[in-house]
Coordinates of N, CA and C in Angstrom, one line a residue:
X1 N 21.1 2.6 0.9 CA 20.0 3.2 1.2 C 19.2 2.3 2.4
X2 N 20.3 2.2 3.6 CA 19.9 1.5 4.6 C 18.8 1.8 5.6
X3 N 17.8 2.1 5.9 CA 17.0 2.5 6.7 C 15.5 2.8 5.9
X4 N 15.3 2.5 5.0 CA 14.6 2.7 4.0 C 13.3 1.6 3.8
X5 N 12.3 1.7 3.5 CA 11.4 0.5 2.5 C 10.6 1.0 1.6
X6 N 10.3 0.4 0.7 CA 9.1 0.9 -0.1 C 7.8 0.2 -0.1
X7 N 6.8 0.8 0.4 CA 5.3 -0.4 0.3 C 4.8 0.1 -0.7
X8 N 4.5 -1.4 -1.3 CA 3.6 -1.9 -2.6 C 2.3 -2.2 -2.0
X9 N 1.2 -1.2 -2.1 CA -0.3 -1.6 -1.3 C -0.9 -2.1 -2.0
X10 N -1.9 -3.3 -1.7 CA -3.1 -3.9 -2.4 C -3.1 -3.8 -3.9
X11 N -1.6 -4.0 -4.6 CA -1.7 -3.8 -6.0 C -2.1 -5.4 -6.3
X12 N -3.0 -6.0 -6.1 CA -3.8 -7.2 -6.2 C -4.8 -7.2 -7.1
X13 N -5.0 -8.5 -7.9 CA -5.5 -8.8 -8.8 C -7.5 -8.2 -8.5
X14 N -7.6 -8.7 -7.3 CA -8.9 -8.4 -7.2 C -9.4 -6.5 -7.0
X15 N -8.4 -6.0 -7.1 CA -8.2 -4.6 -7.3 C -8.2 -3.8 -9.1
X16 N -7.1 -4.5 -9.4 CA -6.3 -4.0 -10.5 C -6.9 -4.3 -12.0
X17 N -7.4 -5.7 -11.9 CA -7.6 -6.4 -13.1 C -9.2 -5.8 -13.3
X18 N -9.2 -5.6 -15.2 CA -10.9 -5.3 -15.4 C -11.6 -6.7 -15.1
X19 N -12.9 -6.1 -14.6 CA -13.8 -6.3 -13.8 C -13.3 -7.1 -12.4
X20 N -12.6 -7.1 -12.1 CA -12.3 -7.6 -11.0 C -13.4 -7.1 -9.7
X21 N -13.7 -7.5 -8.5 CA -15.0 -7.2 -7.6 C -14.7 -5.7 -7.0
X22 N -13.5 -5.4 -6.8 CA -13.5 -3.9 -6.5 C -12.3 -3.2 -7.8
X23 N -12.9 -3.1 -8.5 CA -11.7 -2.5 -9.6 C -11.4 -1.1 -9.7
X24 N -10.0 -1.0 -9.5 CA -10.0 0.5 -9.7 C -9.1 0.8 -10.6
X25 N -9.8 1.0 -12.1 CA -9.1 1.3 -13.5 C -7.6 1.9 -13.4
X26 N -7.7 3.2 -12.4 CA -6.6 3.5 -12.7 C -5.3 3.1 -12.0
X27 N -5.6 2.1 -11.2 CA -4.5 1.2 -10.8 C -3.8 0.3 -12.1
X28 N -4.6 0.2 -12.9 CA -3.5 -0.1 -14.0 C -2.6 0.9 -14.6
X29 N -2.9 2.2 -14.7 CA -2.1 3.2 -15.2 C -0.5 3.4 -14.4
X30 N -0.8 3.1 -12.9 CA 0.5 3.3 -12.1 C 1.0 2.2 -12.1
X31 N 1.0 1.2 -12.7 CA 1.6 -0.5 -12.7 C 3.2 0.0 -12.9
X32 N 3.3 1.0 -14.3 CA 4.8 1.2 -14.8 C 5.6 2.1 -13.8
X33 N 4.7 2.9 -13.1 CA 5.5 3.9 -12.4 C 6.2 3.1 -10.9
X34 N 5.4 2.1 -10.5 CA 5.7 1.1 -9.3 C 6.6 0.1 -9.7
X35 N 6.7 0.3 -11.0 CA 7.5 -1.4 -11.2 C 9.0 -0.2 -11.4
X36 N 9.0 0.8 -11.7 CA 10.2 1.7 -11.5 C 10.9 2.0 -10.1
X37 N 9.6 2.2 -9.1 CA 10.1 2.2 -8.0 C 10.6 1.3 -7.3
X38 N 10.0 0.1 -7.8 CA 10.4 -1.3 -7.1 C 12.1 -1.6 -7.7
X39 N 12.3 -1.3 -9.0 CA 13.5 -1.4 -9.6 C 14.5 -0.4 -9.1
X40 N 14.1 0.7 -8.6 CA 15.2 1.4 -8.1 C 15.4 1.0 -6.1
X41 N 14.0 0.6 -5.8 CA 14.5 0.0 -4.6 C 15.6 -0.7 -4.4
X42 N 15.2 -2.2 -5.6 CA 16.2 -3.1 -5.3 C 17.6 -2.7 -5.7
X43 N 17.6 -1.9 -6.7 CA 19.2 -1.4 -6.8 C 19.7 -0.6 -6.0
X44 N 19.0 -0.2 -5.0 CA 19.6 0.7 -3.8 C 20.0 0.5 -2.4
X45 N 19.2 -1.4 -2.4 CA 19.1 -1.9 -1.2 C 18.0 -1.6 -0.2
X46 N 17.0 -1.2 -0.7 CA 15.9 -0.6 0.0 C 15.1 -1.8 -0.2
X47 N 14.4 -2.1 1.3 CA 13.7 -3.2 1.5 C 12.4 -3.3 0.2
X48 N 12.1 -4.0 -0.1 CA 10.5 -4.1 -0.6 C 9.8 -5.0 0.0
X49 N 8.4 -4.0 0.3 CA 7.4 -4.7 1.5 C 6.0 -4.8 0.6
X50 N 5.5 -5.8 0.4 CA 4.4 -6.2 -0.1 C 2.9 -6.1 1.1
X51 N 2.1 -5.1 0.8 CA 0.9 -4.9 1.8 C 0.0 -5.8 1.0
X52 N -0.7 -6.6 1.3 CA -1.6 -7.3 0.7 C -2.8 -7.6 1.9
X53 N -4.0 -6.6 1.0 CA -5.4 -7.0 1.4 C -5.4 -8.9 1.7
X54 N -5.7 -9.6 2.7 CA -6.2 -10.7 2.7 C -7.3 -11.2 3.8
X55 N -8.5 -11.2 3.3 CA -9.6 -11.6 4.1 C -10.3 -12.8 4.2
X56 N -10.8 -13.3 5.3 CA -11.4 -15.0 5.6 C -12.7 -14.7 4.8
X57 N -13.2 -16.2 4.6 CA -14.4 -15.9 3.5 C -15.7 -14.8 4.3
X58 N -15.5 -15.2 5.5 CA -16.8 -14.1 6.4 C -16.6 -12.9 6.8
X59 N -15.1 -12.1 6.4 CA -15.1 -11.2 7.2 C -15.7 -9.8 7.1
X60 N -15.9 -9.3 8.4 CA -16.8 -8.5 8.5 C -16.8 -7.1 7.5
X61 N -16.0 -7.0 7.0 CA -15.6 -6.3 5.9 C -16.7 -5.9 4.9
X62 N -16.9 -7.3 4.3 CA -17.5 -7.4 3.5 C -19.3 -7.2 3.6
X63 N -19.3 -6.8 4.9 CA -20.7 -5.8 5.2 C -21.0 -4.9 4.2
X64 N -19.8 -4.4 4.1 CA -19.5 -2.6 3.3 C -19.0 -2.9 1.8
X65 N -18.2 -3.8 1.6 CA -18.1 -3.7 0.5 C -17.9 -5.2 0.0
X66 N -18.2 -5.5 -1.1 CA -17.9 -7.0 -2.1 C -16.7 -7.9 -1.6
X67 N -17.4 -9.4 -1.4 CA -16.1 -10.1 -1.2 C -15.0 -9.7 -2.3
X68 N -13.4 -9.6 -1.8 CA -12.8 -9.4 -2.5 C -11.5 -10.2 -1.5
X69 N -10.2 -10.3 -2.4 CA -9.0 -10.5 -1.8 C -8.9 -11.6 -0.9
X70 N -10.0 -12.7 -1.1 CA -9.9 -13.8 0.0 C -8.7 -14.5 0.2
X71 N -8.0 -14.7 0.9 CA -7.2 -15.3 1.1 C -7.2 -16.8 0.5
X72 N -5.8 -17.0 -0.1 CA -5.6 -18.2 -0.9 C -6.8 -18.2 -2.5
X73 N -7.1 -17.5 -2.8 CA -8.1 -17.0 -3.9 C -6.6 -16.3 -4.9
X74 N -6.7 -16.5 -6.1 CA -6.2 -15.9 -7.0 C -6.4 -14.4 -7.0
X75 N -7.5 -13.6 -6.6 CA -8.1 -12.2 -6.1 C -7.0 -11.5 -4.9
X76 N -6.7 -12.5 -4.6 CA -5.7 -11.9 -3.4 C -4.1 -12.0 -3.9
X77 N -4.1 -12.1 -5.0 CA -2.4 -12.0 -5.3 C -1.8 -10.9 -5.7
X78 N -0.6 -10.6 -5.9 CA -0.2 -9.1 -6.3 C -0.2 -9.4 -7.9
X79 N -0.7 -8.5 -8.5 CA -0.7 -8.5 -10.3 C 0.7 -9.1 -10.7
X80 N 0.8 -9.7 -11.7 CA 1.9 -10.2 -11.9 C 3.3 -9.6 -12.4
X81 N 2.8 -8.1 -13.1 CA 3.4 -7.4 -13.7 C 4.3 -7.0 -12.7
X82 N 4.1 -6.4 -10.9 CA 5.1 -6.6 -10.0 C 5.4 -7.1 -9.3
X83 N 5.1 -8.5 -9.3 CA 5.2 -9.7 -8.4 C 6.0 -9.7 -7.6
X84 N 6.2 -10.3 -6.5 CA 7.5 -10.3 -5.4 C 8.2 -11.1 -6.1
X85 N 9.5 -10.9 -5.3 CA 10.7 -12.0 -5.8 C 11.4 -12.1 -4.6
X86 N 12.4 -12.6 -4.7 CA 13.0 -13.4 -3.4 C 13.5 -12.4 -2.8
X87 N 13.7 -12.4 -1.5 CA 14.3 -11.3 -0.3 C 13.3 -10.3 -0.5
X88 N 12.0 -10.0 -0.9 CA 10.8 -9.1 -0.6 C 10.3 -9.7 0.4
X89 N 9.4 -8.9 1.2 CA 8.5 -9.3 2.5 C 7.2 -9.0 2.1
X90 N 5.8 -10.0 2.3 CA 4.7 -9.8 2.2 C 4.4 -9.7 3.9
X91 N 3.5 -8.4 3.8 CA 2.5 -8.3 5.2 C 1.0 -8.6 4.4
X92 N 0.6 -9.8 5.4 CA -1.3 -9.3 5.2 C -1.8 -8.9 6.0
X93 N -2.8 -7.9 5.5 CA -3.6 -7.5 6.4 C -5.1 -7.3 6.2
X94 N -6.2 -6.9 7.1 CA -7.7 -7.5 7.0 C -8.2 -6.2 7.2
X95 N -7.5 -4.9 7.2 CA -8.3 -3.6 7.6 C -7.6 -2.9 6.8
X96 N -8.2 -1.9 6.5 CA -7.1 -0.5 5.8 C -5.5 -0.3 6.0
X97 N -5.4 -0.1 7.4 CA -4.3 0.6 7.8 C -3.1 -0.7 7.9
X98 N -2.1 -0.7 7.0 CA -1.3 -1.9 7.0 C -0.4 -2.3 8.6
X99 N -0.6 -1.1 9.3 CA -0.4 -1.6 10.7 C -1.3 -2.3 11.8
X100 N -2.5 -1.9 11.5 CA -3.4 -2.7 12.6 C -3.5 -4.4 12.2
X101 N -3.0 -4.7 13.4 CA -3.2 -6.1 13.6 C -2.1 -7.1 13.2
X102 N -0.9 -6.1 12.0 CA 0.3 -7.0 11.4 C 1.4 -6.9 12.2
X103 N 2.2 -7.5 11.4 CA 3.4 -7.6 12.0 C 4.4 -6.4 11.2
X104 N 3.8 -5.6 10.5 CA 4.3 -4.6 10.2 C 5.1 -3.7 10.8
X105 N 5.3 -2.9 11.7 CA 5.9 -2.4 12.5 C 6.7 -3.1 13.5
X106 N 6.9 -4.2 13.5 CA 7.8 -4.9 14.2 C 9.0 -5.6 13.0
X107 N 8.3 -5.9 11.8 CA 9.4 -5.9 10.7 C 10.2 -5.0 10.5
X108 N 9.9 -3.6 10.4 CA 10.2 -2.3 10.1 C 11.4 -2.0 11.0
X109 N 11.0 -2.0 12.3 CA 12.1 -2.0 13.5 C 13.2 -2.7 13.8
X110 N 12.7 -4.1 13.2 CA 13.8 -5.2 13.0 C 14.9 -4.9 11.8
X111 N 14.3 -4.3 10.3 CA 15.1 -4.1 9.7 C 15.7 -2.6 9.9
X112 N 15.6 -2.1 11.1 CA 16.0 -0.7 11.4 C 15.5 0.5 10.3
X113 N 14.3 0.5 9.9 CA 13.3 1.2 8.6 C 12.8 2.5 9.4
X114 N 13.4 3.8 8.9 CA 12.7 4.8 9.4 C 12.2 5.6 8.4
X115 N 12.1 5.1 7.3 CA 11.7 5.8 6.5 C 11.0 4.9 5.0
X116 N 9.8 5.5 5.2 CA 8.7 4.6 4.0 C 8.4 5.4 3.0
X117 N 8.6 4.7 1.8 CA 8.2 5.2 0.7 C 7.0 4.4 0.3
X118 N 5.9 5.1 -0.3 CA 4.3 4.4 -0.2 C 3.7 4.6 -1.5
X119 N 3.6 3.6 -2.1 CA 3.2 3.4 -3.3 C 1.6 2.5 -2.9
X120 N 0.9 2.6 -4.5 CA -0.5 1.2 -4.4 C -1.4 2.1 -4.1
X121 N -2.5 1.3 -3.9 CA -3.9 1.8 -3.8 C -4.9 1.6 -2.8
X122 N -6.1 2.1 -2.3 CA -6.4 3.2 -2.6 C -6.1 4.6 -2.2
X123 N -5.4 5.5 -2.8 CA -5.0 6.5 -2.2 C -5.8 7.5 -1.0
X124 N -6.8 7.1 -1.1 CA -8.2 7.6 0.2 C -8.4 6.9 0.9
X125 N -7.8 5.5 0.9 CA -8.3 4.4 2.1 C -6.8 3.8 2.7
X126 N -6.6 2.7 1.9 CA -5.4 2.0 2.8 C -4.2 2.6 2.4
X127 N -4.0 3.7 1.7 CA -2.3 4.4 1.4 C -2.6 5.4 2.5
X128 N -3.8 6.3 2.3 CA -4.1 7.1 3.7 C -3.9 6.8 5.0
X129 N -4.8 5.6 5.2 CA -4.6 5.1 6.9 C -3.6 4.5 6.9
X130 N -2.7 3.9 5.9 CA -1.2 3.4 6.7 C -0.4 4.5 6.4
X131 N -0.5 5.5 5.8 CA 0.5 6.7 6.0 C 0.0 7.2 7.4
X132 N -1.0 7.4 8.0 CA -1.4 8.4 9.1 C -0.9 7.6 10.4
X133 N -1.3 5.9 9.8 CA -0.5 5.2 11.4 C 0.8 5.1 11.0
X134 N 1.5 5.5 10.2 CA 3.1 5.8 10.0 C 3.4 6.7 10.9
X135 N 2.9 8.1 10.1 CA 3.4 9.0 10.8 C 3.1 9.1 12.7
X136 N 2.3 8.5 12.9 CA 2.0 8.4 14.6 C 2.9 7.7 15.1
X137 N 3.6 6.5 14.1 CA 4.7 5.7 14.6 C 6.0 6.4 14.5
X138 N 6.2 7.8 14.2 CA 7.3 8.5 14.1 C 8.3 8.0 12.8
X139 N 7.7 7.3 11.5 CA 8.4 7.5 10.6 C 8.3 8.3 9.7
X140 N 9.3 8.7 8.7 CA 9.0 9.6 7.6 C 8.2 8.6 6.3
X141 N 7.7 9.8 6.1 CA 7.0 8.8 4.8 C 7.0 9.7 3.8
X142 N 6.6 8.9 2.7 CA 7.2 9.6 1.2 C 5.9 9.5 0.4
X143 N 5.2 9.9 -0.1 CA 4.6 9.2 -1.2 C 4.4 9.9 -2.6
X144 N 4.5 9.1 -3.5 CA 4.7 9.3 -4.7 C 3.0 9.4 -5.5
X145 N 2.8 10.4 -5.7 CA 1.4 10.7 -6.6 C 1.3 10.2 -7.8
X146 N 2.6 10.1 -8.5 CA 2.5 9.1 -9.8 C 2.5 7.6 -9.2
X147 N 2.1 7.2 -8.2 CA 2.7 5.4 -7.8 C 1.0 5.3 -6.9
X148 N 0.5 6.3 -6.7 CA -1.0 6.0 -6.2 C -2.0 6.0 -6.9
X149 N -3.3 5.5 -6.5 CA -4.4 5.4 -7.4 C -5.5 5.8 -6.3
X150 N -6.6 6.3 -6.9 CA -8.2 5.9 -6.2 C -9.0 6.0 -7.5
X151 N -10.5 5.5 -6.9 CA -11.8 5.6 -7.8 C -11.8 6.8 -8.5
X152 N -11.6 7.8 -8.4 CA -11.9 9.0 -8.6 C -10.6 10.1 -8.4
X153 N -10.6 11.0 -8.9 CA -9.5 12.0 -8.8 C -9.8 12.9 -8.0
X154 N -11.0 13.3 -7.5 CA -11.5 14.3 -6.5 C -10.9 13.6 -5.4
X155 N -11.3 11.9 -5.0 CA -10.6 11.2 -3.8 C -9.0 10.9 -3.6
X156 N -8.5 11.1 -5.2 CA -7.1 10.9 -4.8 C -6.5 12.5 -4.4
X157 N -6.9 13.4 -5.4 CA -6.8 14.8 -4.5 C -6.8 15.1 -3.2
X158 N -8.0 14.5 -2.9 CA -8.6 15.0 -1.3 C -6.9 14.6 -0.4
X159 N -6.8 13.0 -0.6 CA -6.1 12.3 0.4 C -4.5 12.9 0.1
X160 N -4.2 13.5 -0.8 CA -3.3 14.1 -1.4 C -2.5 15.1 -0.3
X161 N -4.1 16.3 -0.4 CA -3.9 17.0 0.3 C -4.1 16.9 1.7
X162 N -4.8 15.9 2.3 CA -4.6 15.5 3.5 C -3.5 15.1 4.1
X163 N -2.6 14.4 3.3 CA -0.9 13.8 3.8 C 0.0 15.0 3.7
X164 N 0.2 15.9 2.7 CA 0.5 16.9 2.6 C 0.4 17.8 3.9
X165 N -1.0 18.1 3.8 CA -1.0 19.4 4.6 C -1.4 19.2 5.9
X166 N -1.8 18.2 6.6 CA -2.0 18.0 8.0 C -1.2 16.8 8.7
X167 N -0.7 15.8 7.8 CA 0.2 14.7 8.1 C 1.4 15.3 8.0
X168 N 1.9 16.3 7.5 CA 3.3 17.0 7.0 C 3.9 15.6 6.2
X169 N 3.2 14.9 5.1 CA 4.1 13.7 4.4 C 5.0 14.5 3.4
X170 N 5.6 14.3 2.9 CA 6.2 14.3 1.8 C 5.5 13.7 0.6
X171 N 4.6 15.0 -0.2 CA 4.2 14.0 -1.2 C 4.9 14.7 -2.4
X172 N 5.4 13.7 -3.2 CA 6.3 14.1 -4.4 C 5.2 13.6 -6.0

Protein backbone atom coordinates (compact mmCIF):
# COMPACT_ATOMS: atom_id res chain seq x y z
CA UNK A 1 0.00 0.00 0.00
CA UNK A 2 2.56 2.49 -1.13
CA UNK A 3 1.53 6.11 -1.02
CA UNK A 4 0.07 5.95 2.47
CA UNK A 5 1.34 6.91 5.91
CA UNK A 6 0.04 6.46 9.43
CA UNK A 7 0.64 9.48 11.66
CA UNK A 8 0.77 8.90 15.43
CA UNK A 9 0.35 12.36 16.90
CA UNK A 10 1.64 13.35 20.37
CA UNK A 11 1.22 10.04 22.15
CA UNK A 12 3.88 11.21 24.60
CA UNK A 13 4.45 10.58 28.29
CA UNK A 14 3.67 14.22 29.18
CA UNK A 15 0.17 13.80 27.73
CA UNK A 16 -0.66 10.14 28.31
CA UNK A 17 0.76 9.12 31.69
CA UNK A 18 -1.31 9.57 34.83
CA UNK A 19 -0.33 12.82 36.57
CA UNK A 20 1.43 14.17 33.46
CA UNK A 21 1.65 17.99 33.07
CA UNK A 22 -0.97 17.99 30.29
CA UNK A 23 -2.66 14.68 31.04
CA UNK A 24 -5.31 13.48 28.60
CA UNK A 25 -6.94 10.56 30.45
CA UNK A 26 -8.77 9.37 27.31
CA UNK A 27 -5.39 8.93 25.59
CA UNK A 28 -4.73 5.79 27.61
CA UNK A 29 -7.97 4.26 26.32
CA UNK A 30 -7.00 4.64 22.64
CA UNK A 31 -3.58 2.98 22.95
CA UNK A 32 -4.87 -0.51 22.01
CA UNK A 33 -6.62 0.85 18.88
CA UNK A 34 -3.53 2.81 17.84
CA UNK A 35 -1.40 -0.27 18.45
CA UNK A 36 -3.65 -2.20 16.04
CA UNK A 37 -3.32 0.55 13.41
CA UNK A 38 0.47 0.51 13.75
CA UNK A 39 0.49 -3.27 13.30
CA UNK A 40 -1.78 -2.91 10.24
CA UNK A 41 0.52 -0.25 8.79
CA UNK A 42 3.66 -2.33 9.24
CA UNK A 43 2.00 -5.41 7.74
CA UNK A 44 0.86 -3.40 4.71
CA UNK A 45 4.04 -1.41 4.04
CA UNK A 46 2.38 1.82 5.16
CA UNK A 47 4.95 4.26 6.54
CA UNK A 48 4.60 4.94 10.27
CA UNK A 49 5.42 8.52 11.25
CA UNK A 50 5.46 9.64 14.86
CA UNK A 51 4.64 13.32 15.31
CA UNK A 52 6.14 14.46 18.60
CA UNK A 53 5.74 17.71 20.47
CA UNK A 54 9.27 18.83 21.32
CA UNK A 55 9.76 22.17 23.04
CA UNK A 56 12.73 24.18 24.20
CA UNK A 57 12.81 25.07 27.89
CA UNK A 58 11.71 28.68 27.26
CA UNK A 59 9.16 27.96 24.52
CA UNK A 60 6.59 30.73 24.09
CA UNK A 61 3.83 28.12 24.13
CA UNK A 62 4.41 27.82 27.89
CA UNK A 63 2.63 31.17 28.28
CA UNK A 64 -0.60 29.28 27.53
CA UNK A 65 0.18 25.75 28.68
CA UNK A 66 2.27 24.25 31.47
CA UNK A 67 5.78 23.19 30.53
CA UNK A 68 5.55 19.87 28.66
CA UNK A 69 7.38 17.67 26.16
CA UNK A 70 10.65 19.51 26.68
CA UNK A 71 13.21 18.09 24.24
CA UNK A 72 15.52 15.53 25.80
CA UNK A 73 13.22 14.75 28.74
CA UNK A 74 11.30 11.50 29.37
CA UNK A 75 8.06 13.46 29.01
CA UNK A 76 8.85 14.11 25.34
CA UNK A 77 9.13 10.39 24.57
CA UNK A 78 6.46 8.26 22.91
CA UNK A 79 4.72 5.99 25.43
CA UNK A 80 6.38 2.59 25.63
CA UNK A 81 3.30 0.63 24.53
CA UNK A 82 3.54 2.06 21.00
CA UNK A 83 7.13 3.24 20.76
CA UNK A 84 8.77 3.67 17.36
CA UNK A 85 10.65 0.80 15.77
CA UNK A 86 13.44 0.63 13.22
CA UNK A 87 12.18 2.00 9.92
CA UNK A 88 9.64 4.35 11.49
CA UNK A 89 10.01 8.11 11.18
CA UNK A 90 9.93 10.76 13.90
CA UNK A 91 9.00 14.37 13.20
CA UNK A 92 9.44 16.82 16.04
CA UNK A 93 7.12 19.83 16.18
CA UNK A 94 6.84 22.93 18.34
CA UNK A 95 3.32 24.03 17.43
CA UNK A 96 -0.09 22.42 16.95
CA UNK A 97 0.21 21.48 13.27
CA UNK A 98 2.68 18.76 12.34
CA UNK A 99 3.37 20.74 9.15
CA UNK A 100 4.27 24.10 10.70
CA UNK A 101 8.04 24.55 10.71
CA UNK A 102 8.80 20.83 10.29
CA UNK A 103 10.09 18.53 7.57
CA UNK A 104 6.84 16.54 7.38
CA UNK A 105 5.72 17.74 3.96
CA UNK A 106 9.17 17.12 2.46
CA UNK A 107 9.28 13.61 3.94
CA UNK A 108 5.80 12.78 2.63
CA UNK A 109 6.68 13.97 -0.86
CA UNK A 110 9.97 12.03 -0.84
CA UNK A 111 8.03 8.90 0.10
CA UNK A 112 5.34 9.62 -2.52
CA UNK A 113 2.65 9.69 0.16
CA UNK A 114 -0.79 10.94 -0.87
CA UNK A 115 -2.99 9.48 1.89
CA UNK A 116 -2.57 10.15 5.60
CA UNK A 117 -4.16 8.04 8.35
CA UNK A 118 -4.33 10.16 11.53
CA UNK A 119 -4.28 8.90 15.12
CA UNK A 120 -3.35 10.49 18.45
CA UNK A 121 -4.20 13.50 20.56
CA UNK A 122 -5.74 16.05 20.94
CA UNK A 123 -8.58 15.59 18.46
CA UNK A 124 -9.49 19.28 18.71
CA UNK A 125 -5.96 20.68 18.68
CA UNK A 126 -2.97 18.91 17.13
CA UNK A 127 -4.99 16.33 15.19
CA UNK A 128 -7.39 18.98 13.85
CA UNK A 129 -4.70 21.48 12.88
CA UNK A 130 -2.56 18.78 11.27
CA UNK A 131 -5.59 17.47 9.38
CA UNK A 132 -6.48 20.96 8.18
CA UNK A 133 -2.96 21.67 6.96
CA UNK A 134 -2.86 18.27 5.25
CA UNK A 135 -6.08 19.01 3.36
CA UNK A 136 -4.75 22.44 2.38
CA UNK A 137 -1.73 20.61 0.88
CA UNK A 138 -4.04 18.28 -1.07
CA UNK A 139 -3.43 15.10 0.90
CA UNK A 140 -6.27 12.64 1.34
CA UNK A 141 -6.90 12.34 5.08
CA UNK A 142 -8.53 9.57 7.09
CA UNK A 143 -9.15 10.02 10.82
CA UNK A 144 -10.10 7.08 13.03
CA UNK A 145 -12.50 8.23 15.75
CA UNK A 146 -11.47 5.34 18.03
CA UNK A 147 -7.78 6.30 17.66
CA UNK A 148 -8.04 9.99 18.62
CA UNK A 149 -8.95 11.60 21.94
CA UNK A 150 -9.47 14.94 23.66
CA UNK A 151 -9.87 16.22 27.20
CA UNK A 152 -13.65 16.28 26.83
CA UNK A 153 -16.15 14.35 24.74
CA UNK A 154 -17.61 17.67 23.54
CA UNK A 155 -14.25 18.86 22.18
CA UNK A 156 -13.64 15.45 20.59
CA UNK A 157 -17.03 15.38 18.85
CA UNK A 158 -16.75 19.02 17.74
CA UNK A 159 -13.39 18.37 16.07
CA UNK A 160 -14.63 15.21 14.35
CA UNK A 161 -17.63 17.17 12.98
CA UNK A 162 -15.37 19.98 11.77
CA UNK A 163 -13.09 17.53 9.99
CA UNK A 164 -15.97 15.60 8.43
CA UNK A 165 -18.34 18.43 7.52
CA UNK A 166 -16.02 21.30 6.64
CA UNK A 167 -12.72 19.71 5.65
CA UNK A 168 -14.47 16.74 3.98
CA UNK A 169 -12.14 14.32 5.74
CA UNK A 170 -13.00 10.64 5.84
CA UNK A 171 -13.81 10.18 9.56
CA UNK A 172 -14.27 6.54 10.45
